[in-house]
PDB file of C-alpha atoms in Angstrom:
ATOM      1  CA  MET A 209       6.865 -10.888 -22.151  1.00  0.00           C
ATOM      2  CA  LEU A 210       5.093  -8.411 -19.857  1.00  0.00           C
ATOM      3  CA  LYS A 211       7.432  -5.463 -19.298  1.00  0.00           C
ATOM      4  CA  ILE A 212       6.998  -3.311 -16.186  1.00  0.00           C
ATOM      5  CA  GLY A 213       8.496   0.140 -15.718  1.00  0.00           C
ATOM      6  CA  LEU A 214       9.269   1.667 -12.318  1.00  0.00           C
ATOM      7  CA  ILE A 215       8.870   5.347 -11.465  1.00  0.00           C
ATOM      8  CA  GLY A 216      11.017   6.097  -8.428  1.00  0.00           C
ATOM      9  CA  SER A 217      14.139   4.395  -7.094  1.00  0.00           C
ATOM     10  CA  LEU A 218      14.553   5.937  -3.635  1.00  0.00           C
ATOM     11  CA  SER A 219      12.152   3.525  -1.906  1.00  0.00           C
ATOM     12  CA  MET A 220      13.423   0.036  -1.136  1.00  0.00           C
ATOM     13  CA  HIS A 221      10.254  -1.185  -2.818  1.00  0.00           C
ATOM     14  CA  ALA A 222      11.845  -0.538  -6.219  1.00  0.00           C
ATOM     15  CA  ARG A 223      14.698  -2.877  -5.420  1.00  0.00           C
ATOM     16  CA  VAL A 224      12.391  -5.543  -3.992  1.00  0.00           C
ATOM     17  CA  PHE A 225       9.873  -5.557  -6.851  1.00  0.00           C
ATOM     18  CA  ALA A 226      12.674  -5.658  -9.425  1.00  0.00           C
ATOM     19  CA  LYS A 227      14.326  -8.641  -7.736  1.00  0.00           C
ATOM     20  CA  ILE A 228      11.005 -10.490  -7.493  1.00  0.00           C
ATOM     21  CA  CYS A 229      10.522 -10.248 -11.245  1.00  0.00           C
ATOM     22  CA  ASN A 230      14.060 -10.324 -12.587  1.00  0.00           C
ATOM     23  CA  LEU A 231      16.004 -12.695 -10.346  1.00  0.00           C
ATOM     24  CA  PRO A 232      15.458 -16.459  -9.957  1.00  0.00           C
ATOM     25  CA  ASP A 233      15.164 -18.119  -6.561  1.00  0.00           C
ATOM     26  CA  GLU A 234      17.683 -20.526  -5.062  1.00  0.00           C
ATOM     27  CA  ASN A 235      16.322 -23.277  -7.335  1.00  0.00           C
ATOM     28  CA  GLY A 236      16.768 -21.205 -10.458  1.00  0.00           C
ATOM     29  CA  GLU A 237      13.032 -20.618 -10.849  1.00  0.00           C
ATOM     30  CA  TYR A 238      11.385 -17.255 -11.540  1.00  0.00           C
ATOM     31  CA  LEU A 239       8.181 -16.170  -9.813  1.00  0.00           C
ATOM     32  CA  PHE A 240       6.913 -15.229 -13.292  1.00  0.00           C
ATOM     33  CA  GLU A 241       8.488 -16.704 -16.408  1.00  0.00           C
ATOM     34  CA  ASP A 242       6.995 -13.999 -18.595  1.00  0.00           C
ATOM     35  CA  VAL A 243       7.221 -10.831 -16.428  1.00  0.00           C
ATOM     36  CA  ARG A 244      10.256  -8.580 -16.080  1.00  0.00           C
ATOM     37  CA  VAL A 245      10.981  -5.093 -14.767  1.00  0.00           C
ATOM     38  CA  SER A 246      12.351  -3.583 -17.950  1.00  0.00           C
ATOM     39  CA  ALA A 247      13.182   0.017 -17.019  1.00  0.00           C
ATOM     40  CA  ILE A 248      13.422   2.445 -14.123  1.00  0.00           C
ATOM     41  CA  CYS A 249      13.178   6.220 -13.894  1.00  0.00           C
ATOM     42  CA  GLY A 250      14.695   7.652 -10.704  1.00  0.00           C
ATOM     43  CA  VAL A 251      12.885  10.984 -10.704  1.00  0.00           C
ATOM     44  CA  ASP A 252      13.073  11.104  -6.888  1.00  0.00           C
ATOM     45  CA  ASP A 253      16.656   9.970  -6.490  1.00  0.00           C
ATOM     46  CA  ILE A 254      20.298  10.696  -7.209  1.00  0.00           C
ATOM     47  CA  PRO A 255      21.730   8.952 -10.306  1.00  0.00           C
ATOM     48  CA  ASP A 256      24.224   6.796  -8.388  1.00  0.00           C
ATOM     49  CA  HIS A 257      21.520   5.236  -6.228  1.00  0.00           C
ATOM     50  CA  THR A 258      19.250   4.637  -9.216  1.00  0.00           C
ATOM     51  CA  LYS A 259      22.168   2.828 -10.900  1.00  0.00           C
ATOM     52  CA  GLU A 260      22.702   0.755  -7.749  1.00  0.00           C
ATOM     53  CA  VAL A 261      19.020  -0.277  -7.678  1.00  0.00           C
ATOM     54  CA  ALA A 262      19.088  -1.138 -11.392  1.00  0.00           C
ATOM     55  CA  LEU A 263      22.243  -3.214 -10.951  1.00  0.00           C
ATOM     56  CA  GLU A 264      20.932  -5.180  -7.961  1.00  0.00           C
ATOM     57  CA  GLY A 265      17.555  -5.739  -9.601  1.00  0.00           C
ATOM     58  CA  GLU A 266      19.057  -6.505 -13.012  1.00  0.00           C
ATOM     59  CA  ILE A 267      16.933  -3.786 -14.610  1.00  0.00           C
ATOM     60  CA  PRO A 268      18.257  -3.422 -18.168  1.00  0.00           C
ATOM     61  CA  ALA A 269      17.375   0.229 -18.773  1.00  0.00           C
ATOM     62  CA  ILE A 270      17.594   3.475 -16.805  1.00  0.00           C
ATOM     63  CA  VAL A 271      15.587   6.262 -18.437  1.00  0.00           C
ATOM     64  CA  GLN A 272      15.862   9.945 -17.642  1.00  0.00           C
ATOM     65  CA  THR A 273      12.223  10.942 -18.146  1.00  0.00           C
ATOM     66  CA  VAL A 274       8.905   9.219 -17.521  1.00  0.00           C
ATOM     67  CA  GLU A 275       8.016   9.794 -21.169  1.00  0.00           C
ATOM     68  CA  GLU A 276      10.797   7.397 -22.135  1.00  0.00           C
ATOM     69  CA  LEU A 277       9.077   4.663 -20.130  1.00  0.00           C
ATOM     70  CA  GLU A 278       6.222   4.560 -22.635  1.00  0.00           C
ATOM     71  CA  ASP A 279       8.302   2.681 -25.178  1.00  0.00           C
ATOM     72  CA  ALA A 280      10.101   0.564 -22.574  1.00  0.00           C
ATOM     73  CA  CYS A 281       7.169  -1.021 -20.741  1.00  0.00           C
ATOM     74  CA  ASP A 282       3.609  -2.328 -20.866  1.00  0.00           C
ATOM     75  CA  ALA A 283       2.661  -1.372 -17.284  1.00  0.00           C
ATOM     76  CA  VAL A 284       3.925   1.062 -14.663  1.00  0.00           C
ATOM     77  CA  MET A 285       4.535   0.990 -10.913  1.00  0.00           C
ATOM     78  CA  VAL A 286       4.626   4.436  -9.245  1.00  0.00           C
ATOM     79  CA  LEU A 287       6.870   3.905  -6.221  1.00  0.00           C
ATOM     80  CA  LEU A 288       7.452   7.485  -5.093  1.00  0.00           C
ATOM     81  CA  ARG A 289       7.460   7.886  -1.321  1.00  0.00           C
ATOM     82  CA  LYS A 290       5.213  10.951  -1.260  1.00  0.00           C
ATOM     83  CA  GLY A 291       1.572  10.155  -1.970  1.00  0.00           C
ATOM     84  CA  GLU A 292       0.963  13.617  -3.425  1.00  0.00           C
ATOM     85  CA  ASP A 293       3.312  12.736  -6.301  1.00  0.00           C
ATOM     86  CA  HIS A 294       1.473   9.590  -7.335  1.00  0.00           C
ATOM     87  CA  ILE A 295      -1.386  10.973  -9.419  1.00  0.00           C
ATOM     88  CA  PRO A 296       0.719  13.526 -11.362  1.00  0.00           C
ATOM     89  CA  TYR A 297       3.088  10.760 -12.468  1.00  0.00           C
ATOM     90  CA  GLY A 298       0.573   7.936 -12.887  1.00  0.00           C
ATOM     91  CA  LEU A 299      -2.347   9.742 -14.525  1.00  0.00           C
ATOM     92  CA  PRO A 300      -0.696  10.207 -17.954  1.00  0.00           C
ATOM     93  CA  PHE A 301      -0.143   6.459 -18.153  1.00  0.00           C
ATOM     94  CA  LEU A 302      -3.732   5.680 -17.152  1.00  0.00           C
ATOM     95  CA  GLU A 303      -4.952   8.065 -19.847  1.00  0.00           C
ATOM     96  CA  LYS A 304      -2.908   6.150 -22.407  1.00  0.00           C
ATOM     97  CA  GLY A 305      -4.223   2.758 -21.275  1.00  0.00           C
ATOM     98  CA  TYR A 306      -1.298   1.477 -19.214  1.00  0.00           C
ATOM     99  CA  PRO A 307      -2.052  -0.593 -16.105  1.00  0.00           C
ATOM    100  CA  VAL A 308      -0.754   1.363 -13.110  1.00  0.00           C
ATOM    101  CA  PHE A 309       0.255   0.315  -9.608  1.00  0.00           C
ATOM    102  CA  PHE A 310       0.430   3.107  -7.010  1.00  0.00           C
ATOM    103  CA  ASP A 311       2.537   2.453  -3.923  1.00  0.00           C
ATOM    104  CA  LYS A 312       1.229   3.379  -0.478  1.00  0.00           C
ATOM    105  CA  PRO A 313      -0.524   5.653   0.135  1.00  0.00           C
ATOM    106  CA  LEU A 314      -2.294   5.220  -3.177  1.00  0.00           C
ATOM    107  CA  CYS A 315      -2.882   8.981  -3.376  1.00  0.00           C
ATOM    108  CA  ARG A 316      -3.036  11.913  -0.973  1.00  0.00           C
ATOM    109  CA  THR A 317      -6.081  14.179  -1.267  1.00  0.00           C
ATOM    110  CA  ALA A 318      -9.812  14.246  -1.945  1.00  0.00           C
ATOM    111  CA  GLU A 319      -8.946  15.900  -5.255  1.00  0.00           C
ATOM    112  CA  ASP A 320      -6.710  12.951  -6.139  1.00  0.00           C
ATOM    113  CA  ILE A 321      -9.566  10.565  -5.407  1.00  0.00           C
ATOM    114  CA  GLU A 322     -11.906  12.492  -7.682  1.00  0.00           C
ATOM    115  CA  ILE A 323      -9.334  12.375 -10.481  1.00  0.00           C
ATOM    116  CA  LEU A 324      -9.178   8.602 -10.123  1.00  0.00           C
ATOM    117  CA  ARG A 325     -12.980   8.323 -10.051  1.00  0.00           C
ATOM    118  CA  LYS A 326     -13.188  10.348 -13.244  1.00  0.00           C
ATOM    119  CA  ILE A 327     -10.556   8.372 -15.138  1.00  0.00           C
ATOM    120  CA  THR A 328     -12.067   5.024 -14.134  1.00  0.00           C
ATOM    121  CA  ALA A 329     -15.493   6.217 -15.269  1.00  0.00           C
ATOM    122  CA  GLU A 330     -14.147   7.418 -18.608  1.00  0.00           C
ATOM    123  CA  LYS A 331     -11.680   4.652 -19.460  1.00  0.00           C
ATOM    124  CA  LYS A 332     -11.168   0.960 -18.817  1.00  0.00           C
ATOM    125  CA  CYS A 333      -8.327   1.344 -16.343  1.00  0.00           C
ATOM    126  CA  ILE A 334      -6.380  -1.276 -14.455  1.00  0.00           C
ATOM    127  CA  ILE A 335      -5.413   0.320 -11.135  1.00  0.00           C
ATOM    128  CA  SER A 336      -3.780  -1.487  -8.228  1.00  0.00           C
ATOM    129  CA  GLY A 337      -1.762  -0.492  -5.198  1.00  0.00           C
ATOM    130  CA  GLY A 338      -1.668   0.594  -1.609  1.00  0.00           C
ATOM    131  CA  SER A 339       0.039  -1.195   1.264  1.00  0.00           C
ATOM    132  CA  VAL A 340       1.645  -4.554   0.588  1.00  0.00           C
ATOM    133  CA  LEU A 341       0.726  -5.561   4.143  1.00  0.00           C
ATOM    134  CA  LYS A 342      -2.943  -6.036   3.267  1.00  0.00           C
ATOM    135  CA  TYR A 343      -1.757  -9.331   1.721  1.00  0.00           C
ATOM    136  CA  CYS A 344      -0.181 -10.454   5.005  1.00  0.00           C
ATOM    137  CA  SER A 345      -0.801 -14.177   5.537  1.00  0.00           C
ATOM    138  CA  THR A 346      -1.629 -13.530   9.197  1.00  0.00           C
ATOM    139  CA  LEU A 347      -4.602 -11.421   8.142  1.00  0.00           C
ATOM    140  CA  GLU A 348      -5.777 -14.216   5.849  1.00  0.00           C
ATOM    141  CA  GLU A 349      -5.637 -16.661   8.766  1.00  0.00           C
ATOM    142  CA  ILE A 350      -7.564 -14.350  11.114  1.00  0.00           C
ATOM    143  CA  ARG A 351     -10.107 -13.509   8.416  1.00  0.00           C
ATOM    144  CA  ARG A 352     -10.859 -17.214   7.982  1.00  0.00           C
ATOM    145  CA  MET A 353     -11.289 -17.615  11.746  1.00  0.00           C
ATOM    146  CA  ILE A 354     -13.722 -14.691  11.866  1.00  0.00           C
ATOM    147  CA  LEU A 355     -15.755 -15.956   8.903  1.00  0.00           C
ATOM    148  CA  ASN A 356     -15.844 -19.479  10.350  1.00  0.00           C
ATOM    149  CA  GLY A 357     -17.146 -18.153  13.668  1.00  0.00           C
ATOM    150  CA  ASP A 358     -14.122 -19.429  15.612  1.00  0.00           C
ATOM    151  CA  LEU A 359     -13.867 -16.173  17.561  1.00  0.00           C
ATOM    152  CA  GLY A 360     -17.574 -15.560  17.984  1.00  0.00           C
ATOM    153  CA  THR A 361     -18.719 -11.961  17.680  1.00  0.00           C
ATOM    154  CA  VAL A 362     -15.724  -9.681  17.249  1.00  0.00           C
ATOM    155  CA  SER A 363     -16.000  -6.517  19.347  1.00  0.00           C
ATOM    156  CA  GLY A 364     -12.576  -5.021  18.731  1.00  0.00           C
ATOM    157  CA  ALA A 365      -8.888  -5.368  18.029  1.00  0.00           C
ATOM    158  CA  THR A 366      -5.501  -3.819  18.681  1.00  0.00           C
ATOM    159  CA  LEU A 367      -2.850  -3.536  15.995  1.00  0.00           C
ATOM    160  CA  ASN A 368       0.583  -1.945  16.182  1.00  0.00           C
ATOM    161  CA  HIS A 369       2.799  -0.484  13.483  1.00  0.00           C
ATOM    162  CA  ASN A 370       5.371   2.237  12.915  1.00  0.00           C
ATOM    163  CA  ALA A 371       4.331   5.782  11.994  1.00  0.00           C
ATOM    164  CA  ASP A 372       5.477   9.370  12.366  1.00  0.00           C
ATOM    165  CA  ILE A 373       3.230  12.434  12.302  1.00  0.00           C
ATOM    166  CA  ASP A 374       6.239  14.514  11.192  1.00  0.00           C
ATOM    167  CA  SER A 375       7.538  12.209   8.454  1.00  0.00           C
ATOM    168  CA  ILE A 376       8.983  14.209   5.561  1.00  0.00           C
ATOM    169  CA  TYR A 377       7.241  11.777   3.207  1.00  0.00           C
ATOM    170  CA  GLY A 378       3.717  12.830   4.078  1.00  0.00           C
ATOM    171  CA  GLY A 379       3.356  12.645   7.836  1.00  0.00           C
ATOM    172  CA  VAL A 380       0.964   9.974   9.067  1.00  0.00           C
ATOM    173  CA  PHE A 381       0.079   9.052   5.478  1.00  0.00           C
ATOM    174  CA  PHE A 382       3.465   7.416   4.891  1.00  0.00           C
ATOM    175  CA  TYR A 383       3.673   4.492   7.336  1.00  0.00           C
ATOM    176  CA  GLY A 384       0.233   4.936   8.902  1.00  0.00           C
ATOM    177  CA  SER A 385      -1.229   3.636   5.650  1.00  0.00           C
ATOM    178  CA  HIS A 386       0.054   0.136   6.475  1.00  0.00           C
ATOM    179  CA  ALA A 387      -1.887  -0.050   9.741  1.00  0.00           C
ATOM    180  CA  VAL A 388      -5.046   1.434   8.237  1.00  0.00           C
ATOM    181  CA  GLU A 389      -5.084  -0.898   5.224  1.00  0.00           C
ATOM    182  CA  MET A 390      -4.551  -3.956   7.397  1.00  0.00           C
ATOM    183  CA  MET A 391      -7.485  -2.862   9.559  1.00  0.00           C
ATOM    184  CA  LEU A 392      -9.744  -2.286   6.538  1.00  0.00           C
ATOM    185  CA  THR A 393      -8.795  -5.619   4.997  1.00  0.00           C
ATOM    186  CA  LEU A 394      -9.670  -7.476   8.169  1.00  0.00           C
ATOM    187  CA  PHE A 395     -12.676  -5.572   9.507  1.00  0.00           C
ATOM    188  CA  GLY A 396     -14.256  -3.967   6.486  1.00  0.00           C
ATOM    189  CA  TYR A 397     -14.407  -0.699   4.608  1.00  0.00           C
ATOM    190  CA  ALA A 398     -17.067   1.101   6.645  1.00  0.00           C
ATOM    191  CA  PRO A 399     -15.349   2.706   9.655  1.00  0.00           C
ATOM    192  CA  VAL A 400     -17.423   5.540  11.119  1.00  0.00           C
ATOM    193  CA  SER A 401     -14.975   7.821  12.923  1.00  0.00           C
ATOM    194  CA  VAL A 402     -11.473   8.206  14.335  1.00  0.00           C
ATOM    195  CA  GLN A 403      -9.981   9.869  17.374  1.00  0.00           C
ATOM    196  CA  VAL A 404      -6.261  10.293  17.921  1.00  0.00           C
ATOM    197  CA  HIS A 405      -4.384  10.578  21.205  1.00  0.00           C
ATOM    198  CA  VAL A 406      -0.846  11.913  20.765  1.00  0.00           C
ATOM    199  CA  GLN A 407       2.017  11.365  23.218  1.00  0.00           C
ATOM    200  CA  ALA A 408       4.728  12.286  20.702  1.00  0.00           C
ATOM    201  CA  HIS A 409       5.099  12.652  16.944  1.00  0.00           C
ATOM    202  CA  ASP A 410       6.150   9.001  16.752  1.00  0.00           C
ATOM    203  CA  ASN A 411       4.012   7.659  19.599  1.00  0.00           C
ATOM    204  CA  PHE A 412       0.241   7.968  19.230  1.00  0.00           C
ATOM    205  CA  THR A 413      -2.938   5.908  19.259  1.00  0.00           C
ATOM    206  CA  VAL A 414      -5.842   5.982  16.836  1.00  0.00           C
ATOM    207  CA  THR A 415      -9.199   4.669  18.008  1.00  0.00           C
ATOM    208  CA  VAL A 416     -11.303   3.716  15.006  1.00  0.00           C
ATOM    209  CA  CYS A 417     -15.022   3.336  15.605  1.00  0.00           C
ATOM    210  CA  TYR A 418     -17.060   0.917  13.491  1.00  0.00           C
ATOM    211  CA  GLU A 419     -20.795   0.449  14.024  1.00  0.00           C
ATOM    212  CA  ASP A 420     -20.154  -2.704  16.061  1.00  0.00           C
ATOM    213  CA  LYS A 421     -16.502  -2.646  17.119  1.00  0.00           C
ATOM    214  CA  LEU A 422     -13.567  -0.492  18.226  1.00  0.00           C
ATOM    215  CA  ILE A 423     -10.125  -0.886  16.669  1.00  0.00           C
ATOM    216  CA  ASN A 424      -7.049   0.587  18.338  1.00  0.00           C
ATOM    217  CA  LEU A 425      -4.082   1.363  16.100  1.00  0.00           C
ATOM    218  CA  ILE A 426      -0.957   1.720  18.239  1.00  0.00           C
ATOM    219  CA  LEU A 427       1.529   3.734  16.176  1.00  0.00           C
ATOM    220  CA  ASN A 428       5.043   3.958  17.575  1.00  0.00           C
ATOM    221  CA  ASN A 429       8.413   4.023  15.808  1.00  0.00           C
ATOM    222  CA  ASN A 430      10.027   1.877  18.505  1.00  0.00           C
ATOM    223  CA  TYR A 431       8.246  -1.271  17.316  1.00  0.00           C
ATOM    224  CA  ASN A 432      10.458  -3.919  15.736  1.00  0.00           C
ATOM    225  CA  THR A 433       7.797  -6.621  15.805  1.00  0.00           C
ATOM    226  CA  ARG A 434       4.154  -6.162  14.867  1.00  0.00           C
ATOM    227  CA  PHE A 435       1.203  -7.915  16.474  1.00  0.00           C
ATOM    228  CA  ILE A 436      -2.554  -7.935  16.218  1.00  0.00           C
ATOM    229  CA  THR A 437      -4.956  -8.929  18.978  1.00  0.00           C
ATOM    230  CA  VAL A 438      -8.583  -9.627  18.095  1.00  0.00           C
ATOM    231  CA  TYR A 439     -11.277  -9.710  20.801  1.00  0.00           C
ATOM    232  CA  GLY A 440     -14.125 -12.161  20.221  1.00  0.00           C
ATOM    233  CA  SER A 441     -17.014 -13.409  22.365  1.00  0.00           C
ATOM    234  CA  LYS A 442     -15.707 -16.981  22.095  1.00  0.00           C
ATOM    235  CA  ASN A 443     -11.989 -16.384  22.007  1.00  0.00           C
ATOM    236  CA  THR A 444      -9.331 -13.687  22.009  1.00  0.00           C
ATOM    237  CA  ILE A 445      -6.249 -14.274  19.895  1.00  0.00           C
ATOM    238  CA  THR A 446      -2.890 -12.549  19.436  1.00  0.00           C
ATOM    239  CA  ARG A 447      -0.770 -13.141  16.357  1.00  0.00           C
ATOM    240  CA  GLU A 448       2.579 -11.816  15.200  1.00  0.00           C
ATOM    241  CA  LEU A 449       2.184 -10.408  11.717  1.00  0.00           C
ATOM    242  CA  ASP A 450       3.970 -12.474   9.076  1.00  0.00           C
ATOM    243  CA  ASN A 451       4.859 -10.244   6.130  1.00  0.00           C
ATOM    244  CA  SER A 452       7.470 -12.521   4.588  1.00  0.00           C
ATOM    245  CA  ASP A 453       5.757 -12.893   1.220  1.00  0.00           C
ATOM    246  CA  THR A 454       3.662  -9.741   0.948  1.00  0.00           C
ATOM    247  CA  PHE A 455       5.699  -8.231  -1.889  1.00  0.00           C
ATOM    248  CA  GLU A 456       5.351 -11.395  -3.946  1.00  0.00           C
ATOM    249  CA  LYS A 457       1.580 -11.459  -3.336  1.00  0.00           C
ATOM    250  CA  THR A 458       1.305  -7.774  -4.235  1.00  0.00           C
ATOM    251  CA  MET A 459       3.109  -8.283  -7.534  1.00  0.00           C
ATOM    252  CA  ALA A 460       1.092 -11.419  -8.262  1.00  0.00           C
ATOM    253  CA  GLU A 461      -2.167  -9.500  -7.782  1.00  0.00           C
ATOM    254  CA  PHE A 462      -1.055  -6.752 -10.177  1.00  0.00           C
ATOM    255  CA  VAL A 463       0.179  -9.223 -12.798  1.00  0.00           C
ATOM    256  CA  ASP A 464      -2.969 -11.339 -12.522  1.00  0.00           C
ATOM    257  CA  ARG A 465      -5.196  -8.324 -13.122  1.00  0.00           C
ATOM    258  CA  ILE A 466      -3.169  -7.384 -16.184  1.00  0.00           C
ATOM    259  CA  ARG A 467      -3.310 -10.899 -17.601  1.00  0.00           C
ATOM    260  CA  LYS A 468      -7.066 -11.098 -17.070  1.00  0.00           C
ATOM    261  CA  ASN A 469      -7.567  -7.505 -18.256  1.00  0.00           C
ATOM    262  CA  GLN A 470      -9.452  -6.983 -14.997  1.00  0.00           C
ATOM    263  CA  THR A 471     -10.366  -3.330 -15.117  1.00  0.00           C
ATOM    264  CA  THR A 472     -11.150  -1.230 -12.047  1.00  0.00           C
ATOM    265  CA  ASP A 473     -14.887  -0.609 -11.891  1.00  0.00           C
ATOM    266  CA  SER A 474     -14.752   1.068  -8.473  1.00  0.00           C
ATOM    267  CA  ILE A 475     -11.921   2.650  -6.520  1.00  0.00           C
ATOM    268  CA  ASP A 476     -13.881   2.781  -3.250  1.00  0.00           C
ATOM    269  CA  HIS A 477     -11.858   0.114  -1.459  1.00  0.00           C
ATOM    270  CA  LEU A 478      -8.558   1.189  -3.026  1.00  0.00           C
ATOM    271  CA  VAL A 479      -8.813   4.745  -1.685  1.00  0.00           C
ATOM    272  CA  LYS A 480     -10.630   4.156   1.614  1.00  0.00           C
ATOM    273  CA  HIS A 481      -7.313   4.197   3.512  1.00  0.00           C
ATOM    274  CA  VAL A 482      -6.676   7.694   2.123  1.00  0.00           C
ATOM    275  CA  GLU A 483     -10.030   8.883   3.466  1.00  0.00           C
ATOM    276  CA  VAL A 484      -9.331   7.333   6.879  1.00  0.00           C
ATOM    277  CA  LEU A 485      -5.841   8.859   7.005  1.00  0.00           C
ATOM    278  CA  ALA A 486      -7.259  12.262   6.131  1.00  0.00           C
ATOM    279  CA  ALA A 487      -9.634  11.936   9.091  1.00  0.00           C
ATOM    280  CA  ILE A 488      -6.727  10.871  11.315  1.00  0.00           C
ATOM    281  CA  GLU A 489      -4.715  13.897  10.219  1.00  0.00           C
ATOM    282  CA  LYS A 490      -7.670  16.169  10.964  1.00  0.00           C
ATOM    283  CA  SER A 491      -8.168  14.577  14.388  1.00  0.00           C
ATOM    284  CA  ILE A 492      -4.497  15.216  15.198  1.00  0.00           C
ATOM    285  CA  LYS A 493      -4.777  18.882  14.226  1.00  0.00           C
ATOM    286  CA  GLU A 494      -8.151  19.570  15.843  1.00  0.00           C
ATOM    287  CA  LYS A 495      -7.763  17.221  18.834  1.00  0.00           C
ATOM    288  CA  ARG A 496     -11.239  15.732  18.493  1.00  0.00           C
ATOM    289  CA  GLU A 497     -13.191  12.820  17.090  1.00  0.00           C
ATOM    290  CA  VAL A 498     -13.609  13.106  13.321  1.00  0.00           C
ATOM    291  CA  ARG A 499     -16.173  11.292  11.178  1.00  0.00           C
ATOM    292  CA  ILE A 500     -14.939   9.578   8.032  1.00  0.00           C
TER     293      ILE A 500
END
């Protein structure tokens, strides 16, 4: 049995990931017969809420310190809302050989990225994480259309999502990471620059310049439904984003890498959204185009 420990219980992601692993579906079948969330450490939460999450997710153990997780699990998911907390909590487990999943944003600073580069160069690490929305089935559909040439030459796209420059959980890094990772997944990991136009802290637009296309990220907390429009020389399409099974796909990717002992040779793609978000943050502050 593969036992997974959770660090953080405040985010709803803790509840969702626990249920995916520990509870059967309506037919009595488990997504993984041999994977369970075995313990949770609510370092970011009040005890009553941690107990509530553990009860709903049928997590058998609540531990008081992250050190106690070492004996209670084989792999760790760092689900803390603030990206700056991810490396301090996850690094000790990577150093001891545990596979680690970092929730979005995967980390927060250039220094964090260098720490991850160093640990992956020194040890055979299994690192996963980031936004669950990069596994959105809508993106898979559009990606196939682009690769098949159904849209012709793609010159740009518009994608909307929630975000808040003033979020207490890291500003634009918190929810903006979803939009950025979806963009990178669909259009590649080589954006050139960003420029932000701000109407309000929760209503702003990011224009992302690639060598051959422009992507507009419309970030507004009033959105209840998310869409993407892709502009091609043959056809322009608009799709509502279907995120109904993204948590299951995220967990499946992490579990599959553990089973295959698929170590992380490069973190370039994993941390690119952090680099883009840092440029977005700088563009907001300096009110100019910023190269990535």
